[in-house]
CSV table of C-alpha atoms in Angstrom, one decimal:
chain,number,residue,atom,x,y,z
A,1,MET,CA,-17.0,-30.4,59.6
A,2,ALA,CA,-16.8,-30.2,55.7
A,3,GLU,CA,-14.8,-27.4,54.4
A,4,GLY,CA,-17.4,-25.1,53.0
A,5,LYS,CA,-20.2,-26.2,54.9
A,6,ILE,CA,-22.1,-24.9,58.0
A,7,ALA,CA,-23.3,-26.8,61.0
A,8,PHE,CA,-27.3,-26.5,60.5
A,9,GLU,CA,-29.7,-27.1,63.9
A,10,LEU,CA,-32.9,-26.8,64.1
A,11,VAL,CA,-34.6,-27.9,67.5
A,12,SER,CA,-37.6,-27.7,68.8
A,13,PRO,CA,-38.6,-27.8,72.6
A,14,GLU,CA,-39.8,-31.5,72.4
A,15,ARG,CA,-36.6,-32.7,70.6
A,16,LEU,CA,-33.5,-32.2,67.7
A,17,LEU,CA,-35.4,-32.2,64.6
A,18,LEU,CA,-32.1,-31.8,62.4
A,19,SER,CA,-28.5,-31.2,62.8
A,20,GLN,CA,-26.5,-32.2,59.7
A,21,ASP,CA,-24.2,-29.7,57.9
A,22,VAL,CA,-25.1,-27.8,55.0
A,23,GLU,CA,-24.0,-25.5,52.2
A,24,MET,CA,-26.4,-22.9,53.2
A,25,VAL,CA,-30.0,-22.3,54.9
A,26,VAL,CA,-31.9,-19.4,54.4
A,27,VAL,CA,-34.0,-18.7,57.6
A,28,PRO,CA,-37.0,-16.2,57.0
A,29,GLY,CA,-35.6,-13.6,59.2
A,30,GLU,CA,-38.2,-11.1,60.8
A,31,GLU,CA,-37.3,-8.4,58.9
A,32,GLY,CA,-36.6,-10.3,55.7
A,33,ASP,CA,-35.3,-14.1,54.3
A,34,PHE,CA,-31.5,-14.1,54.8
A,35,GLY,CA,-29.5,-16.7,53.2
A,36,VAL,CA,-26.1,-18.2,56.0
A,37,LEU,CA,-23.0,-20.0,54.6
A,38,THR,CA,-20.4,-20.7,56.5
A,39,ARG,CA,-18.6,-17.8,58.1
A,40,HIS,CA,-21.3,-15.6,58.6
A,41,SER,CA,-21.0,-12.5,61.0
A,42,PRO,CA,-22.6,-13.5,64.2
A,43,MET,CA,-26.3,-12.9,64.5
A,44,ILE,CA,-29.3,-13.5,66.7
A,45,SER,CA,-33.1,-12.6,64.9
A,46,THR,CA,-36.4,-13.8,66.1
A,47,LEU,CA,-38.6,-15.4,63.5
A,48,ARG,CA,-41.5,-15.1,61.7
A,49,PRO,CA,-43.9,-17.6,60.1
A,50,GLY,CA,-42.3,-18.9,56.9
A,51,VAL,CA,-40.3,-22.1,55.0
A,52,ILE,CA,-36.5,-22.7,56.0
A,53,GLN,CA,-34.8,-23.9,53.0
A,54,VAL,CA,-31.2,-25.4,53.0
A,55,HIS,CA,-29.4,-26.1,49.8
A,56,GLU,CA,-26.6,-28.4,48.7
A,57,GLY,CA,-24.9,-27.2,45.8
A,58,SER,CA,-27.4,-25.4,43.5
A,59,ALA,CA,-30.2,-27.4,44.6
A,60,VAL,CA,-32.4,-27.3,48.0
A,61,THR,CA,-32.6,-30.1,49.7
A,62,ASP,CA,-35.1,-29.6,52.5
A,63,SER,CA,-38.1,-27.0,53.2
A,64,ILE,CA,-39.9,-26.6,56.3
A,65,PHE,CA,-41.9,-24.4,57.7
A,66,VAL,CA,-41.3,-23.3,61.5
A,67,ALA,CA,-43.8,-21.2,62.9
A,68,GLY,CA,-41.8,-18.8,64.5
A,69,GLY,CA,-39.3,-18.9,67.1
A,70,PHE,CA,-35.4,-17.8,67.2
A,71,ALA,CA,-31.8,-18.1,64.9
A,72,GLU,CA,-28.6,-18.3,66.5
A,73,VAL,CA,-25.8,-17.5,63.6
A,74,THR,CA,-21.6,-17.6,64.4
A,75,PRO,CA,-19.1,-18.5,62.1
A,76,ALA,CA,-19.1,-22.9,62.0
A,77,ARG,CA,-23.2,-22.7,63.0
A,78,CYS,CA,-26.8,-21.9,62.5
A,79,THR,CA,-28.7,-22.9,65.3
A,80,VAL,CA,-32.6,-22.5,64.6
A,81,LEU,CA,-34.8,-22.8,67.8
A,82,ALA,CA,-38.5,-23.1,66.3
A,83,GLU,CA,-41.9,-23.6,68.4
A,84,GLU,CA,-43.5,-25.5,65.7
A,85,ALA,CA,-41.8,-27.2,63.0
A,86,VAL,CA,-43.3,-29.0,59.5
A,87,ALA,CA,-41.4,-30.2,56.6
A,88,VAL,CA,-43.0,-28.2,54.0
A,89,GLY,CA,-44.7,-31.4,52.4
A,90,ASP,CA,-46.0,-32.7,55.4
A,91,ILE,CA,-48.3,-30.1,55.4
A,92,ASP,CA,-51.5,-31.2,56.3
A,93,ARG,CA,-54.1,-28.7,53.6
A,94,ALA,CA,-57.2,-29.1,55.5
A,95,ALA,CA,-56.1,-29.2,58.7
A,96,THR,CA,-54.9,-26.1,58.3
A,97,GLU,CA,-57.3,-24.5,56.8
A,98,GLN,CA,-59.3,-25.3,59.5
A,99,ARG,CA,-56.8,-24.3,61.9
A,100,LEU,CA,-57.2,-20.5,59.7
A,101,SER,CA,-61.1,-20.6,60.4
A,102,ASP,CA,-60.7,-21.4,64.4
A,103,ALA,CA,-58.7,-18.9,65.0
A,104,ARG,CA,-60.8,-16.5,62.7
A,105,ASP,CA,-63.7,-17.5,64.8
A,106,ASP,CA,-61.7,-17.3,67.6
A,107,LEU,CA,-60.6,-13.7,67.0
A,108,LEU,CA,-64.3,-12.6,67.1
A,109,ASP,CA,-64.4,-14.7,69.9
A,110,ALA,CA,-61.8,-13.1,71.8
A,111,LYS,CA,-62.7,-10.8,75.3
A,112,THR,CA,-59.2,-9.4,76.0
A,113,ASP,CA,-56.1,-8.8,74.4
A,114,LEU,CA,-54.1,-11.2,75.5
A,115,GLU,CA,-56.9,-13.8,73.5
A,116,LYS,CA,-56.9,-11.6,70.9
A,117,ALA,CA,-53.0,-11.3,70.1
A,118,ALA,CA,-53.0,-15.5,70.5
A,119,ALA,CA,-55.8,-15.7,67.7
A,120,GLU,CA,-53.8,-13.8,66.1
A,121,ARG,CA,-51.1,-15.3,66.1
A,122,GLN,CA,-52.8,-18.4,64.7
A,123,ILE,CA,-54.1,-16.5,61.9
A,124,ALA,CA,-50.5,-15.5,60.8
A,125,VAL,CA,-48.7,-19.0,61.2
A,126,SER,CA,-51.5,-20.8,59.2
A,127,GLU,CA,-51.6,-18.3,56.8
A,128,ALA,CA,-48.3,-18.6,56.1
A,129,MET,CA,-48.4,-22.0,56.4
A,130,LEU,CA,-51.0,-22.3,53.3
A,131,LYS,CA,-48.8,-20.2,52.0
A,132,ALA,CA,-45.6,-22.3,51.9
A,133,ALA,CA,-47.9,-25.3,51.3
A,134,GLY,CA,-49.2,-23.5,47.4
B,1,MET,CA,-56.7,-69.3,118.0
B,2,PRO,CA,-57.0,-67.5,114.2
B,3,ASN,CA,-59.9,-68.7,112.0
B,4,LEU,CA,-58.2,-70.9,109.3
B,5,LYS,CA,-60.4,-69.4,107.1
B,6,ASP,CA,-60.3,-66.2,108.1
B,7,LEU,CA,-56.7,-66.7,107.4
B,8,LYS,CA,-56.8,-68.0,103.5
B,9,VAL,CA,-59.0,-64.9,103.1
B,10,ARG,CA,-56.7,-62.4,103.9
B,11,ILE,CA,-53.7,-64.4,102.1
B,12,ASP,CA,-55.6,-64.3,98.9
B,13,SER,CA,-56.3,-60.5,99.4
B,14,VAL,CA,-52.6,-59.9,100.3
B,15,LYS,CA,-52.1,-61.7,97.3
B,16,SER,CA,-54.5,-60.0,95.1
B,17,THR,CA,-52.3,-56.7,97.0
B,18,ARG,CA,-49.1,-57.7,95.4
B,19,LYS,CA,-50.0,-58.6,92.0
B,20,ILE,CA,-51.8,-55.0,91.4
B,21,THR,CA,-48.7,-53.7,93.8
B,22,SER,CA,-46.2,-55.5,91.0
B,23,ALA,CA,-47.8,-54.2,88.0
B,24,MET,CA,-47.9,-50.7,89.3
B,25,LYS,CA,-44.5,-50.9,89.4
B,26,MET,CA,-43.8,-52.7,85.7
B,27,VAL,CA,-46.2,-49.5,84.4
B,28,ALA,CA,-44.1,-46.7,86.6
B,29,ALA,CA,-40.8,-48.3,84.9
B,30,ALA,CA,-42.3,-48.1,81.6
B,31,LYS,CA,-43.8,-44.5,81.9
B,32,LEU,CA,-40.2,-43.1,83.4
B,33,ARG,CA,-38.3,-44.6,80.7
B,34,ARG,CA,-40.6,-42.4,78.6
B,35,ALA,CA,-40.3,-39.6,80.5
B,36,GLN,CA,-36.3,-40.2,80.7
B,37,GLU,CA,-36.3,-40.2,76.9
B,38,GLN,CA,-38.5,-37.1,76.8
B,39,ALA,CA,-36.2,-34.9,78.9
B,40,GLU,CA,-33.2,-36.3,77.3
B,41,ALA,CA,-34.5,-34.5,73.8
B,42,SER,CA,-36.0,-31.7,75.3
B,43,ARG,CA,-32.3,-30.9,76.6
B,44,PRO,CA,-30.8,-29.2,73.5
B,45,TYR,CA,-33.9,-26.6,72.9
B,46,ALA,CA,-32.6,-25.5,76.4
B,47,GLN,CA,-29.0,-24.9,76.6
B,48,ARG,CA,-29.4,-23.6,73.3
B,49,MET,CA,-31.6,-21.5,74.6
B,50,ASP,CA,-30.0,-20.7,77.5
B,51,ARG,CA,-26.9,-19.8,75.8
B,52,MET,CA,-28.5,-17.1,73.3
B,53,LEU,CA,-30.0,-15.9,76.0
B,54,GLY,CA,-26.5,-15.5,78.2
B,55,SER,CA,-25.2,-13.9,75.2
B,56,LEU,CA,-28.2,-11.8,74.8
B,57,ALA,CA,-28.2,-10.8,79.0
B,58,ALA,CA,-24.8,-9.6,78.8
B,59,ALA,CA,-25.6,-7.3,76.2
B,60,ALA,CA,-28.6,-6.2,77.7
B,61,ALA,CA,-27.5,-6.3,81.7
B,62,GLY,CA,-26.6,-2.4,83.1
B,63,GLN,CA,-28.7,-1.4,80.9
B,64,ALA,CA,-31.5,1.3,81.7
B,65,GLY,CA,-35.0,-0.1,80.4
B,66,ALA,CA,-34.1,-4.1,80.4
B,67,PRO,CA,-36.8,-6.1,80.5
B,68,LYS,CA,-38.8,-6.5,83.3
B,69,LEU,CA,-39.0,-10.6,83.3
B,70,LEU,CA,-35.3,-10.3,83.7
B,71,ALA,CA,-34.9,-7.0,85.5
B,72,GLY,CA,-37.8,-8.1,88.0
B,73,SER,CA,-40.5,-5.1,88.8
B,74,GLY,CA,-38.6,-3.6,91.6
B,75,SER,CA,-40.0,-5.0,94.6
B,76,ASP,CA,-40.5,-8.1,95.9
B,77,GLU,CA,-43.1,-7.7,98.3
B,78,THR,CA,-45.5,-10.3,96.7
B,79,HIS,CA,-44.3,-14.3,96.0
B,80,LEU,CA,-46.1,-16.7,93.3
B,81,ILE,CA,-45.2,-19.8,94.6
B,82,LEU,CA,-45.7,-21.9,91.4
B,83,VAL,CA,-45.8,-26.3,92.9
B,84,ALA,CA,-45.4,-28.5,90.5
B,85,THR,CA,-46.9,-32.2,91.7
B,86,ALA,CA,-48.3,-35.2,90.3
B,87,ASP,CA,-52.1,-35.6,90.1
B,88,ARG,CA,-51.8,-39.1,91.4
B,89,GLY,CA,-50.8,-40.4,94.8
B,90,LEU,CA,-49.2,-43.9,95.6
B,91,CYS,CA,-45.8,-42.2,95.0
B,92,GLY,CA,-44.7,-42.6,98.1
B,93,GLY,CA,-43.1,-39.4,100.2
B,94,PHE,CA,-43.1,-37.2,96.2
B,95,ASN,CA,-45.5,-35.2,96.5
B,96,THR,CA,-45.4,-34.9,100.5
B,97,SER,CA,-41.4,-34.0,100.2
B,98,ILE,CA,-42.6,-31.2,97.2
B,99,VAL,CA,-45.5,-29.5,99.7
B,100,ARG,CA,-43.2,-29.4,102.5
B,101,GLU,CA,-40.4,-27.2,100.4
B,102,ALA,CA,-43.1,-25.2,99.4
B,103,ARG,CA,-44.9,-24.9,102.4
B,104,ARG,CA,-41.4,-23.9,104.2
B,105,LEU,CA,-41.1,-21.0,102.0
B,106,ALA,CA,-43.9,-19.8,102.2
B,107,ARG,CA,-43.8,-19.7,105.6
B,108,LYS,CA,-40.3,-18.0,105.2
B,109,LEU,CA,-41.4,-15.0,103.2
B,110,LEU,CA,-44.8,-14.9,105.6
B,111,ASP,CA,-42.7,-14.6,108.3
B,112,ASP,CA,-41.1,-11.5,106.8
B,113,GLY,CA,-44.3,-9.8,105.9
B,114,LYS,CA,-44.5,-10.9,102.1
B,115,THR,CA,-47.4,-11.6,100.1
B,116,VAL,CA,-47.5,-15.2,99.3
B,117,LYS,CA,-49.7,-16.6,95.9
B,118,PHE,CA,-49.5,-20.6,95.0
B,119,PHE,CA,-50.6,-21.7,91.8
B,120,CYS,CA,-50.9,-25.8,91.9
B,121,ILE,CA,-50.3,-28.0,88.8
B,122,GLY,CA,-51.5,-30.7,89.7
B,123,ARG,CA,-54.0,-31.9,91.8
B,124,LYS,CA,-52.2,-33.4,94.8
B,125,GLY,CA,-50.3,-30.3,95.9
B,126,ARG,CA,-53.4,-28.0,95.8
B,127,ASP,CA,-55.0,-31.3,98.1
B,128,GLN,CA,-52.2,-31.0,100.5
B,129,LEU,CA,-52.0,-27.1,100.8
B,130,ARG,CA,-54.9,-26.2,100.6
B,131,ARG,CA,-55.6,-27.3,104.4
B,132,ASP,CA,-53.1,-24.7,105.3
B,133,PHE,CA,-53.4,-21.7,102.4
B,134,SER,CA,-56.4,-22.2,101.2
B,135,GLY,CA,-56.7,-18.6,100.4
B,136,MET,CA,-53.7,-18.3,98.7
B,137,ILE,CA,-54.3,-20.6,96.0
B,138,VAL,CA,-55.1,-18.5,93.0
B,139,ASP,CA,-55.4,-21.4,90.6
B,140,THR,CA,-55.0,-24.7,89.8
B,141,ILE,CA,-53.9,-27.2,86.8
B,142,GLU,CA,-55.1,-30.4,86.4
B,143,ASP,CA,-53.6,-33.6,84.0
B,144,VAL,CA,-50.8,-31.6,82.4
B,145,ALA,CA,-49.0,-34.9,81.3
B,146,LYS,CA,-52.4,-36.1,80.1
B,147,PRO,CA,-52.2,-37.8,77.5
B,148,LYS,CA,-48.4,-36.7,76.8
B,149,LEU,CA,-47.3,-33.6,78.1
B,150,SER,CA,-46.4,-31.2,76.1
B,151,PHE,CA,-44.8,-27.7,74.6
B,152,ASP,CA,-48.0,-26.4,74.3
B,153,LYS,CA,-49.2,-26.8,78.1
B,154,ALA,CA,-46.2,-25.7,79.4
B,155,SER,CA,-46.4,-22.7,77.2
B,156,SER,CA,-49.8,-21.9,77.8
B,157,ILE,CA,-48.7,-22.0,81.7
B,158,GLY,CA,-46.3,-20.0,80.8
B,159,GLU,CA,-48.1,-17.4,79.3
B,160,ARG,CA,-50.5,-17.1,81.8
B,161,ILE,CA,-47.5,-16.5,84.4
B,162,VAL,CA,-46.4,-13.6,81.8
B,163,ALA,CA,-49.9,-12.4,81.9
B,164,MET,CA,-50.2,-12.3,86.0
B,165,PHE,CA,-46.7,-10.5,86.2
B,166,GLU,CA,-47.8,-7.5,83.6
B,167,ALA,CA,-50.7,-7.1,85.6
B,168,GLY,CA,-48.6,-7.2,88.6
B,169,GLU,CA,-50.2,-9.5,90.7
B,170,PHE,CA,-46.9,-10.6,91.7
B,171,ASP,CA,-43.2,-9.4,91.6
B,172,VAL,CA,-41.2,-13.0,92.2
B,173,CYS,CA,-42.1,-16.3,90.9
B,174,THR,CA,-40.3,-19.4,92.1
B,175,LEU,CA,-41.1,-22.9,90.7
B,176,ILE,CA,-41.0,-25.8,93.1
B,177,TYR,CA,-40.4,-28.9,91.4
B,178,ALA,CA,-38.3,-32.4,92.2
B,179,GLU,CA,-35.2,-32.9,89.6
B,180,PHE,CA,-34.9,-36.3,88.7
B,181,ARG,CA,-31.3,-38.1,90.0
B,182,SER,CA,-32.5,-41.6,90.1
B,183,ALA,CA,-35.7,-43.8,90.9
B,184,ILE,CA,-34.5,-43.7,94.5
B,185,SER,CA,-33.7,-40.0,94.7
B,186,GLN,CA,-35.5,-36.9,93.5
B,187,ILE,CA,-34.3,-33.5,94.8
B,188,VAL,CA,-36.8,-31.5,95.6
B,189,THR,CA,-35.4,-28.1,93.8
B,190,PRO,CA,-37.5,-24.4,94.3
B,191,GLN,CA,-35.7,-22.6,91.3
B,192,GLN,CA,-36.5,-18.7,90.6
B,193,LEU,CA,-38.3,-17.9,87.5
B,194,ILE,CA,-39.5,-14.5,87.8
B,195,PRO,CA,-36.6,-11.9,87.8
B,196,PHE,CA,-35.1,-14.8,85.3
B,197,ALA,CA,-31.2,-15.7,87.3
B,198,ILE,CA,-29.4,-16.5,84.3
B,199,ALA,CA,-26.2,-17.9,86.4
B,200,GLU,CA,-28.1,-20.1,87.8
B,201,SER,CA,-29.6,-22.1,84.5
B,202,ASP,CA,-25.7,-22.2,83.1
B,203,ASN,CA,-25.0,-25.4,85.9
B,204,GLY,CA,-25.1,-29.2,84.9
B,205,ASP,CA,-26.1,-29.4,81.3
B,206,GLU,CA,-24.0,-26.7,80.2
B,207,GLU,CA,-21.2,-28.6,81.4
B,208,ALA,CA,-21.8,-31.4,79.3
B,209,ASP,CA,-22.6,-28.9,75.9
B,210,LYS,CA,-19.3,-27.4,76.9
B,211,ALA,CA,-17.0,-29.9,74.6
B,212,ASP,CA,-18.6,-29.0,71.4
B,213,ASP,CA,-18.8,-25.5,72.4
B,214,LYS,CA,-14.9,-25.2,72.3
B,215,PRO,CA,-14.5,-23.7,69.0
B,216,ASP,CA,-16.9,-21.1,69.9
B,217,GLU,CA,-15.3,-20.0,72.9
B,218,GLY,CA,-13.3,-16.9,71.4
B,219,LEU,CA,-16.3,-16.0,69.2
B,220,ASN,CA,-18.7,-15.7,72.7
B,221,GLY,CA,-16.1,-12.3,73.1
B,222,ALA,CA,-17.5,-11.1,69.6
B,223,THR,CA,-20.6,-9.5,69.4
B,224,TYR,CA,-23.8,-10.5,68.2
B,225,GLU,CA,-25.8,-8.6,65.3
B,226,TYR,CA,-29.4,-8.4,66.5
B,227,GLU,CA,-31.9,-8.4,64.2
B,228,PRO,CA,-34.4,-6.4,65.2
B,229,GLY,CA,-32.5,-5.2,68.2
B,230,GLU,CA,-31.4,-6.6,71.3
B,231,GLU,CA,-34.4,-5.5,73.2
B,232,GLU,CA,-37.1,-6.6,70.6
B,233,ILE,CA,-35.5,-10.5,71.0
B,234,LEU,CA,-35.2,-10.0,74.5
B,235,THR,CA,-38.9,-9.4,75.1
B,236,ALA,CA,-39.5,-12.2,73.3
B,237,LEU,CA,-37.3,-14.5,74.1
B,238,LEU,CA,-37.9,-13.9,77.8
B,239,PRO,CA,-41.5,-15.2,77.9
B,240,THR,CA,-40.7,-18.4,75.5
B,241,ASN,CA,-37.5,-19.3,78.2
B,242,LEU,CA,-40.0,-19.0,81.0
B,243,SER,CA,-42.2,-21.2,79.3
B,244,ILE,CA,-39.3,-23.5,78.3
B,245,GLN,CA,-38.1,-23.8,82.1
B,246,ILE,CA,-42.0,-24.4,82.9
B,247,PHE,CA,-41.7,-27.3,80.4
B,248,LYS,CA,-38.3,-28.7,81.9
B,249,GLY,CA,-39.2,-28.9,85.9
B,250,LEU,CA,-42.4,-30.2,84.6
B,251,LEU,CA,-40.6,-33.4,82.2
B,252,GLU,CA,-38.6,-33.3,85.6
B,253,ASN,CA,-41.1,-34.0,87.4
B,254,ALA,CA,-43.0,-36.3,85.7
B,255,ALA,CA,-39.8,-38.9,85.7
B,256,SER,CA,-39.3,-37.9,89.5
B,257,GLU,CA,-43.4,-38.5,90.0
B,258,HIS,CA,-42.4,-42.3,88.1
B,259,GLY,CA,-39.3,-42.9,89.5
B,260,ALA,CA,-41.0,-42.6,93.2
B,261,ARG,CA,-43.8,-45.0,92.0
B,262,MET,CA,-41.5,-47.3,90.8
B,263,THR,CA,-39.5,-47.2,94.2
B,264,ALA,CA,-43.1,-47.3,96.6
B,265,MET,CA,-44.1,-50.1,94.3
B,266,ASP,CA,-41.4,-51.8,94.7
B,267,ASN,CA,-41.2,-51.7,98.4
B,268,ALA,CA,-45.2,-52.5,98.8
B,269,THR,CA,-44.4,-55.7,96.6
B,270,ARG,CA,-41.6,-56.9,98.9
B,271,ASN,CA,-43.4,-56.1,102.0
B,272,ALA,CA,-46.9,-57.5,100.7
B,273,GLY,CA,-44.3,-60.5,100.1
B,274,ASP,CA,-43.0,-60.8,103.3
B,275,MET,CA,-46.7,-60.6,104.8
B,276,ILE,CA,-47.4,-63.3,103.0
B,277,ASN,CA,-45.0,-65.7,104.0
B,278,ASN,CA,-45.8,-64.8,107.6
B,279,LEU,CA,-49.3,-65.5,107.0
B,280,THR,CA,-48.3,-68.5,105.6
B,281,LEU,CA,-46.8,-69.8,108.4
B,282,ILE,CA,-49.4,-68.9,110.4
B,283,TYR,CA,-52.0,-70.7,109.1
B,284,ASN,CA,-50.0,-73.5,108.6
B,285,ARG,CA,-49.2,-73.6,112.5
B,286,THR,CA,-52.8,-73.0,113.2
B,287,ARG,CA,-53.6,-75.9,110.4
B,288,GLN,CA,-51.0,-78.1,112.3
B,289,ALA,CA,-52.6,-77.9,116.2
B,290,ALA,CA,-55.9,-78.2,114.3
B,291,ILE,CA,-54.7,-81.4,113.4
B,292,THR,CA,-53.0,-82.5,116.3
B,293,GLY,CA,-56.3,-81.7,117.9
B,294,GLU,CA,-58.3,-84.1,116.5
B,295,LEU,CA,-55.7,-87.2,116.6
B,296,ILE,CA,-55.3,-86.3,120.4
B,297,GLU,CA,-59.0,-86.5,120.9
B,298,ILE,CA,-59.8,-89.1,118.7
B,299,ILE,CA,-56.8,-91.2,120.5
B,300,SER,CA,-57.8,-90.4,124.0
B,301,ALA,CA,-61.5,-91.2,123.0
B,302,LYS,CA,-59.6,-94.7,121.6
B,303,GLU,CA,-57.9,-95.1,125.3
B,304,ALA,CA,-61.4,-94.8,127.1
B,305,MET,CA,-62.9,-97.2,125.4
């Protein structure tokens, strides 16, 4: 591994999406975004729906939207387990808006707490997705 | 003496059966490859999840108020058996051996005076279990692998199970599926999902991962910082882990199903070939006998003149 770099991995249940050595990643933690450089102290955090930014030098090389998940950080690597991940450039605005309105309808129709929670989660995810798309 | 025309019809019908089975074998082989790739691709997530869970569980173990999914509900009266089978037959003993294991486990639990419930994933399992345990099947999910086995489906099953668990409908949950070894060998495996046994999930896969884990070995002793807190993370992580375990089981099962079908169809094709050879032999003999008979008739008729 190159000096001053951290091994960053982005994994979804279906496949390994990204695995590369990067200078810094900014991860949307549950309690606020955090940047991970090499020799970060070990931590495990849950993620909120938001954008992961990969920094090389002083520029952002990759922005990936995640719908939540977990991040494990050790001094040498940063692993993000995401249930859903899309590159910010690939977000389909219309489809996301559709998803948001569907989720809102679901929330109105929800009978059980479980359905309600699922719909609320969908709303949060699609709102964050729209925000990420800009 | 068998009728020549009947024989011809038989041979043709066996030939068309052979065509079908050999096509099915080909399809199963292609699907098997795809299923294996999918299982392969899903492995990294499960491995990393195990690693995270391992360190978290170690930290949470022994503490009061550990989440129920990990610690159990405190009793083991009601067992839920998740039976993952295929939706379709023609795959040798695949479905039957899974169901046999489920039945064995259920009988054992019933003999111990426990309550057993079944949750079937796949039509064939339900059909076979319905004969003996019709009242105990709480639900069936069909067509999980259509059009494609996705994590969404596994996670919706996972959510259902967690909801049932929280409603106190069962205490222990076991998944029965066939682990894929090769096209000719699938091993029926019961895996306990709730309460989740950490140690069990650390075998096999982890070994392969050991190599790139090495630099961190020393670190595993060091404590992680948890954000928000250990408990919150565990509460979020455990249901996801359940879904992942189910997803993994279903992927293995899909690969096993196609492997079993491939082998079964290969055998069927070979048997059909043997049968065609036999029938052709009989057909030719019969034809010869008929010709000889006719010749004898002609010759003896001529001699009589």
